[in-house]
Coordinates of C-alpha atoms in Angstrom, one line a residue:
G1 CA 0.0 0.4 0.1
G2 CA 3.0 2.4 0.2
Q3 CA 4.8 4.0 -2.9
I4 CA 8.7 3.7 -3.7
F5 CA 11.6 6.0 -4.7
V6 CA 14.0 4.6 -7.1
I7 CA 17.2 6.5 -7.4
S8 CA 19.8 6.9 -10.3
D9 CA 22.8 8.2 -9.8
S10 CA 22.7 9.8 -13.6
I11 CA 19.9 11.2 -15.6
E12 CA 21.4 9.3 -18.7
G13 CA 20.7 6.0 -16.5
I14 CA 17.1 6.4 -15.8
S15 CA 15.6 5.2 -19.3
A16 CA 17.6 1.8 -18.7
I17 CA 16.6 1.4 -15.1
Q18 CA 12.4 2.3 -16.1
Q19 CA 12.8 -0.2 -18.7
R20 CA 14.1 -2.9 -16.3
L21 CA 11.4 -2.3 -14.0
L22 CA 8.9 -2.3 -16.4
G23 CA 10.3 -5.8 -17.6
L24 CA 9.8 -6.9 -14.4
V25 CA 6.2 -5.5 -13.6
P26 CA 4.8 -4.2 -16.8
T27 CA 2.3 -2.7 -15.1
L28 CA 4.3 -0.4 -12.9
R29 CA 3.0 3.5 -13.2
I30 CA 6.0 5.1 -13.0
G31 CA 7.0 9.1 -13.0
I32 CA 10.3 10.5 -13.8
A33 CA 12.0 13.6 -12.0
H34 CA 15.4 15.2 -12.3
G35 CA 16.7 18.6 -12.5
Q36 CA 16.7 18.8 -16.4
L37 CA 12.7 18.7 -16.9
Q38 CA 11.0 22.6 -16.7
P39 CA 9.7 23.6 -13.5
A40 CA 5.9 23.0 -14.5
S41 CA 7.0 19.9 -15.7
L42 CA 8.9 18.4 -12.5
E43 CA 6.0 19.9 -10.1
R44 CA 3.4 17.8 -12.2
V45 CA 5.0 14.6 -11.6
V46 CA 5.5 15.3 -8.2
E47 CA 1.9 16.1 -7.3
R48 CA 0.7 13.3 -9.5
F49 CA 3.3 10.8 -7.5
L50 CA 1.2 12.4 -4.2
E51 CA -1.8 11.9 -6.0
R52 CA -0.4 8.0 -6.2
K53 CA -1.5 8.4 -9.4
Y54 CA 2.2 6.5 -9.8
D55 CA 3.4 3.5 -7.9
V56 CA 7.1 4.5 -8.3
L57 CA 9.3 7.8 -8.5
L58 CA 12.2 7.4 -10.9
A59 CA 14.3 10.1 -10.1
T60 CA 18.0 11.7 -9.5
K61 CA 19.0 12.2 -5.9
I62 CA 16.8 15.3 -6.4
V63 CA 14.8 13.9 -3.8
E64 CA 16.8 15.0 -1.0
N65 CA 16.3 18.2 -0.8
G66 CA 13.6 18.3 1.6
L67 CA 10.5 15.9 0.1
D68 CA 8.1 15.0 2.5
M69 CA 5.9 12.1 1.0
P70 CA 4.8 10.2 4.1
N71 CA 3.5 7.2 2.2
V72 CA 6.3 6.3 0.3
N73 CA 7.6 3.5 2.7
T74 CA 10.0 2.1 0.2
I75 CA 13.5 3.6 -1.6
V76 CA 16.2 2.2 -3.9
I77 CA 19.2 3.8 -4.6
I78 CA 21.3 2.3 -7.7
N79 CA 24.7 2.2 -8.0
A80 CA 24.8 3.4 -4.0
E81 CA 28.7 3.3 -4.6
R82 CA 28.7 6.4 -6.4
F83 CA 27.2 8.7 -3.6
G84 CA 28.3 10.1 -0.6
L85 CA 27.8 9.1 2.7
A86 CA 25.3 12.2 3.4
E87 CA 23.7 11.9 0.3
L88 CA 22.5 8.7 1.3
Y89 CA 21.5 9.7 4.2
Q90 CA 19.4 12.1 3.5
L91 CA 18.0 10.0 0.3
R92 CA 17.2 7.3 3.5
G93 CA 15.5 10.0 5.4
R94 CA 13.3 10.5 2.7
V95 CA 11.6 7.3 4.0
G96 CA 10.2 6.3 7.4
R97 CA 8.2 9.5 7.7
S98 CA 5.3 7.9 9.0
N99 CA 3.9 5.0 11.5
R100 CA 4.6 3.2 8.3
Q101 CA 7.5 0.0 8.7
A102 CA 10.4 1.7 5.7
F103 CA 12.8 0.1 3.5
C104 CA 16.1 1.1 1.9
Y105 CA 17.9 -1.0 -0.5
L106 CA 21.5 0.3 -1.4
V107 CA 22.5 -1.6 -5.0
V108 CA 25.9 -1.7 -6.2
H109 CA 27.0 -3.9 -9.2
S110 CA 29.3 -6.0 -7.4
F111 CA 30.9 -5.7 -3.8
R112 CA 34.3 -6.9 -5.5
S113 CA 34.3 -4.1 -7.6
L114 CA 34.2 -1.6 -4.5
N115 CA 37.2 0.2 -3.4
R116 CA 37.7 0.6 0.7
Q117 CA 36.2 4.2 1.6
A118 CA 33.0 3.4 -0.9
L119 CA 32.6 -0.1 1.2
E120 CA 33.4 1.8 4.6
R121 CA 30.4 4.3 3.5
L122 CA 28.1 1.5 3.0
R123 CA 28.5 -0.3 5.9
A124 CA 28.2 3.1 8.0
I125 CA 24.9 4.0 6.6
E126 CA 23.9 0.3 7.5
E127 CA 25.2 0.6 10.9
F128 CA 24.1 4.0 11.8
T129 CA 20.0 3.3 11.7
E130 CA 18.9 5.1 14.9
L131 CA 17.0 8.4 15.5
G132 CA 19.5 11.5 15.7
S133 CA 23.1 9.1 14.7
G134 CA 23.6 12.0 11.7
F135 CA 26.3 13.0 14.3
Q136 CA 27.8 9.6 14.7
L137 CA 27.7 9.6 10.4
A138 CA 29.6 12.8 10.2
L139 CA 32.2 11.6 12.9
R140 CA 32.4 8.4 10.5
D141 CA 32.6 10.4 7.3
M142 CA 35.3 12.5 8.3
E143 CA 37.5 9.4 9.6
I144 CA 36.9 7.4 6.1
R145 CA 38.1 11.0 4.3
G146 CA 41.1 10.8 6.3
A147 CA 40.3 13.8 8.9
G148 CA 42.0 11.9 11.3
N149 CA 41.1 12.4 15.4
I150 CA 40.3 15.5 15.4
F151 CA 37.1 14.9 17.5
G152 CA 38.5 12.1 19.6
A153 CA 39.3 12.8 23.1
E154 CA 42.8 13.0 22.6
Q155 CA 42.1 16.6 20.9
S156 CA 38.8 17.7 21.8
G157 CA 37.6 15.6 25.0
Y158 CA 34.6 13.5 25.0
I159 CA 32.3 15.5 22.7
S160 CA 30.6 12.2 21.6
E161 CA 29.3 12.4 24.9
L162 CA 28.4 16.0 24.3
G163 CA 26.9 16.5 21.1
F164 CA 28.3 18.8 18.7
E165 CA 26.7 21.7 19.4
T166 CA 26.8 21.4 23.1
Y167 CA 30.5 21.3 22.4
H168 CA 30.2 24.6 20.0
R169 CA 28.6 26.2 22.3
I170 CA 31.2 25.6 25.4
L171 CA 34.0 26.6 22.8
D172 CA 32.6 29.6 21.9
E173 CA 32.0 30.4 25.5
A174 CA 35.3 29.9 26.8
V175 CA 36.8 31.9 23.7
Q176 CA 34.8 34.8 24.5
E177 CA 35.3 34.6 27.9
L178 CA 39.3 34.3 27.1
R179 CA 38.8 37.6 24.9
T180 CA 36.8 39.5 27.5
E181 CA 39.4 38.5 30.4
E182 CA 42.8 37.2 30.1
F183 CA 43.2 39.5 26.7
A184 CA 40.8 42.1 27.0
E185 CA 43.7 44.4 26.4
L186 CA 44.0 43.6 23.1
F187 CA 40.0 44.2 22.4
P188 CA 39.4 47.3 23.9
D189 CA 36.7 48.7 21.7
Q190 CA 35.0 45.1 21.8
E191 CA 31.5 45.3 21.9
R192 CA 30.0 43.3 25.0
T193 CA 27.4 41.4 24.9
F194 CA 25.0 39.0 27.4
V195 CA 22.7 36.8 26.0
N196 CA 21.2 34.6 28.5
D197 CA 20.2 31.5 27.0
S198 CA 18.7 29.7 30.1
I199 CA 16.2 32.4 30.0
T200 CA 12.5 30.6 30.6
I201 CA 8.9 32.2 29.1
D202 CA 5.9 31.4 31.3
L203 CA 2.9 31.7 29.3
P204 CA -1.1 31.5 30.5
S205 CA -2.0 28.9 27.8
D206 CA -1.0 25.9 25.9
A207 CA 2.0 26.7 23.8
L208 CA 2.4 23.4 20.8
L209 CA 2.0 22.2 17.5
P210 CA -1.0 20.0 18.0
A211 CA -1.6 16.7 16.0
T212 CA -4.7 17.8 14.4
Y213 CA -2.4 20.4 12.7
I214 CA 0.9 18.3 12.0
P215 CA -0.5 14.5 12.2
H216 CA 2.9 12.7 12.1
D217 CA 5.2 12.9 15.4
T218 CA 8.6 12.9 12.8
D219 CA 7.3 16.1 11.0
R220 CA 6.5 17.7 14.9
F221 CA 9.8 17.1 16.7
E222 CA 11.6 18.2 13.4
W223 CA 9.6 21.9 13.5
Y224 CA 10.1 21.6 17.2
K225 CA 13.7 21.2 16.6
R226 CA 14.0 24.2 14.4
L227 CA 11.9 26.1 16.7
Y228 CA 14.4 25.1 19.6
R229 CA 17.2 26.5 17.2
C230 CA 15.9 29.6 16.0
S231 CA 17.7 32.8 17.0
T232 CA 16.4 35.9 14.9
P233 CA 12.9 37.2 14.5
D234 CA 13.7 36.8 10.3
E235 CA 14.2 32.9 11.0
L236 CA 11.0 32.8 12.9
E237 CA 9.0 34.4 10.5
R238 CA 10.4 32.2 7.7
I239 CA 9.3 29.1 9.8
R240 CA 5.7 31.0 10.3
E241 CA 5.3 31.0 6.5
E242 CA 6.4 27.7 5.8
L243 CA 4.3 26.4 8.5
R244 CA 1.2 28.5 6.8
D245 CA 2.3 27.3 2.9
R246 CA 2.6 23.5 3.9
Y247 CA -0.5 23.1 6.8
G248 CA -2.5 26.0 6.4
P249 CA -3.5 29.2 8.9
L250 CA -1.8 28.6 12.2
P251 CA -4.6 27.1 15.3
E252 CA -4.0 29.2 18.7
E253 CA -1.9 26.8 20.5
A254 CA 0.7 27.3 17.5
E255 CA 0.5 30.9 17.5
Q256 CA 1.0 30.9 20.8
L257 CA 4.3 29.1 20.4
L258 CA 5.5 30.9 18.4
F259 CA 4.9 34.0 20.1
G260 CA 7.0 32.2 22.9
V261 CA 9.9 31.7 20.9
Q262 CA 9.7 35.3 20.1
L263 CA 9.6 36.8 23.5
R264 CA 12.8 34.3 23.8
I265 CA 14.8 35.6 21.2
I266 CA 14.5 39.1 22.1
G267 CA 14.2 38.5 25.5
A268 CA 17.7 36.3 26.0
Q269 CA 19.1 39.3 24.3
V270 CA 18.1 41.7 26.9
G271 CA 19.7 39.2 29.1
A272 CA 16.4 38.4 30.7
D273 CA 16.3 35.7 32.9
R274 CA 12.3 34.9 32.9
I275 CA 9.6 36.4 31.1
R276 CA 5.8 35.7 32.6
I277 CA 2.8 36.8 30.9
E278 CA -0.2 36.9 32.9
G279 CA -3.4 38.0 31.7
S280 CA -2.6 42.0 30.7
L281 CA 1.0 41.8 32.5
M282 CA 4.0 41.4 31.2
S283 CA 6.7 40.7 33.9
I284 CA 10.6 40.6 32.9
E285 CA 12.9 39.2 35.8
L286 CA 16.5 40.4 35.2
P287 CA 19.7 38.3 35.6
R288 CA 20.7 37.2 38.8
S289 CA 23.8 36.8 38.0
A290 CA 25.7 38.6 34.9
P291 CA 28.9 40.2 33.9
P292 CA 29.6 43.5 36.2
W293 CA 29.6 45.8 33.1
Y294 CA 25.8 44.5 32.8
Y295 CA 24.7 46.3 35.9
E296 CA 27.1 49.4 35.2
Q297 CA 25.7 49.8 31.7
V298 CA 23.4 47.4 30.8
F299 CA 20.7 47.7 33.1
P300 CA 21.0 51.6 33.4
A301 CA 19.6 51.5 29.8
I302 CA 17.0 49.5 30.7
V303 CA 15.6 51.5 33.4
A304 CA 15.5 54.8 31.2
A305 CA 13.8 52.8 28.4
A306 CA 11.2 51.6 31.1
A307 CA 10.5 54.8 32.1
E308 CA 9.1 55.8 28.6
V309 CA 6.4 52.8 28.9
A310 CA 3.8 53.7 30.5
G311 CA 2.5 52.0 33.6
A312 CA 6.0 50.3 33.9
R313 CA 7.4 49.9 37.4
F314 CA 10.1 47.9 39.1
R315 CA 9.9 45.6 42.1
Q316 CA 12.6 43.4 44.1
V317 CA 11.8 39.8 45.3
S318 CA 14.6 38.8 47.4
T319 CA 17.7 39.7 45.1
I320 CA 15.9 39.5 41.8
A321 CA 14.9 42.8 40.1
I322 CA 11.2 42.5 38.2
L323 CA 9.9 44.6 35.6
D324 CA 6.4 45.0 35.5
V325 CA 5.0 46.0 32.2
P326 CA 1.0 46.2 31.2
I327 CA 0.6 45.0 27.7
A328 CA -2.5 44.9 25.5
T329 CA -1.8 42.1 22.8
S330 CA 0.6 39.5 22.3
S331 CA 2.7 42.3 19.3
H332 CA 2.8 44.9 22.2
A333 CA 4.7 42.8 24.6
I334 CA 7.0 42.2 21.9
E335 CA 7.2 46.1 20.8
I336 CA 7.6 46.4 24.5
L337 CA 11.1 44.4 24.4
Q338 CA 12.2 45.7 21.3
Q339 CA 12.0 49.2 22.9
L340 CA 14.2 47.5 25.6
L341 CA 16.5 46.0 23.5
A342 CA 16.9 48.5 21.6
A343 CA 18.0 51.0 24.3
T344 CA 20.7 48.4 25.2
G345 CA 22.0 47.7 21.6
H346 CA 24.1 50.3 21.0
L347 CA 26.3 49.9 24.5
R348 CA 30.3 49.0 24.1
L349 CA 32.6 48.5 27.0
R350 CA 35.4 50.8 26.7
T351 CA 37.7 49.7 30.0
A352 CA 38.7 46.2 30.3
P353 CA 35.6 43.9 31.9
A354 CA 36.0 42.4 35.1
A355 CA 35.5 38.7 35.5
M356 CA 32.2 37.5 34.1
A357 CA 30.0 35.8 36.4
T358 CA 27.9 32.4 35.4
T359 CA 24.9 32.9 33.7
S360 CA 22.2 31.2 36.2
R361 CA 20.8 28.0 35.0

């Protein structure tokens, strides 16, 4: 009851594969897609395949570019030894995108004719089949290409246990700490920024992507990952437009989720520890611990900007400074945060800073 991708390594070989498939199954309905087709023709073939008017989509590796077809449960890759490991990984990811069991077949002419690198690539793609194994595959690809032990314990610590993104963030923090502490005299005019990545957002209603909006668990997981990694308002707007284009108007819960992400992006740059929305009140908790220059220069700028906002007031709970601001709508809340950010965005520290305190987690 599923459908099949058959992938050729070249456009020239597609006709021969088509004849061979029809020789095996004369009733097979085959659509052909590759990069030399006119855009309108390519779109028509893909639409007919989506409508299940074809059993097989015979294509080049063009299908690796984000095709999401949950009904496709099998992919056959011809001359798999000619593909790179990243290409094989992306192609394999085009199936298994629903609750239906999926299969990936890698077809080669002869194992005896394979060189060592090609054989290792095929073994790697066969070995790493778990969800989220892309990082391990990337490391194996580097080993196959001869990158050596760059990410091994000898040079970089236990990056495999940390994960690449966490390792990269820790490395960035260490470099920034060196620039602002031990070698501050080399960067006297460096712009000092304090981004609180551990910010917490509290919203009064559910913020999620409902299963009724995005039915497949794997797809929802991918969108959640994109939203988690989103770091700029422009990127968030692109995600919003993609969701609308693919799934239609956003339901209330999804709008609330994107609102929360937007609060996180701007609030983190302001340096807030927590942003809480309760009815018509937005409470912004300023950081318990931050670099001294934050309180010397950034905090006064926030106080001055808050003085221009009607009804805004500061209060202190224990050692926490909280800014309470009345808001009319979600867009009003975003507008206020942008005002606070704009007030601090031009600040530079002209003297060497004191040691940077650890951001509270």
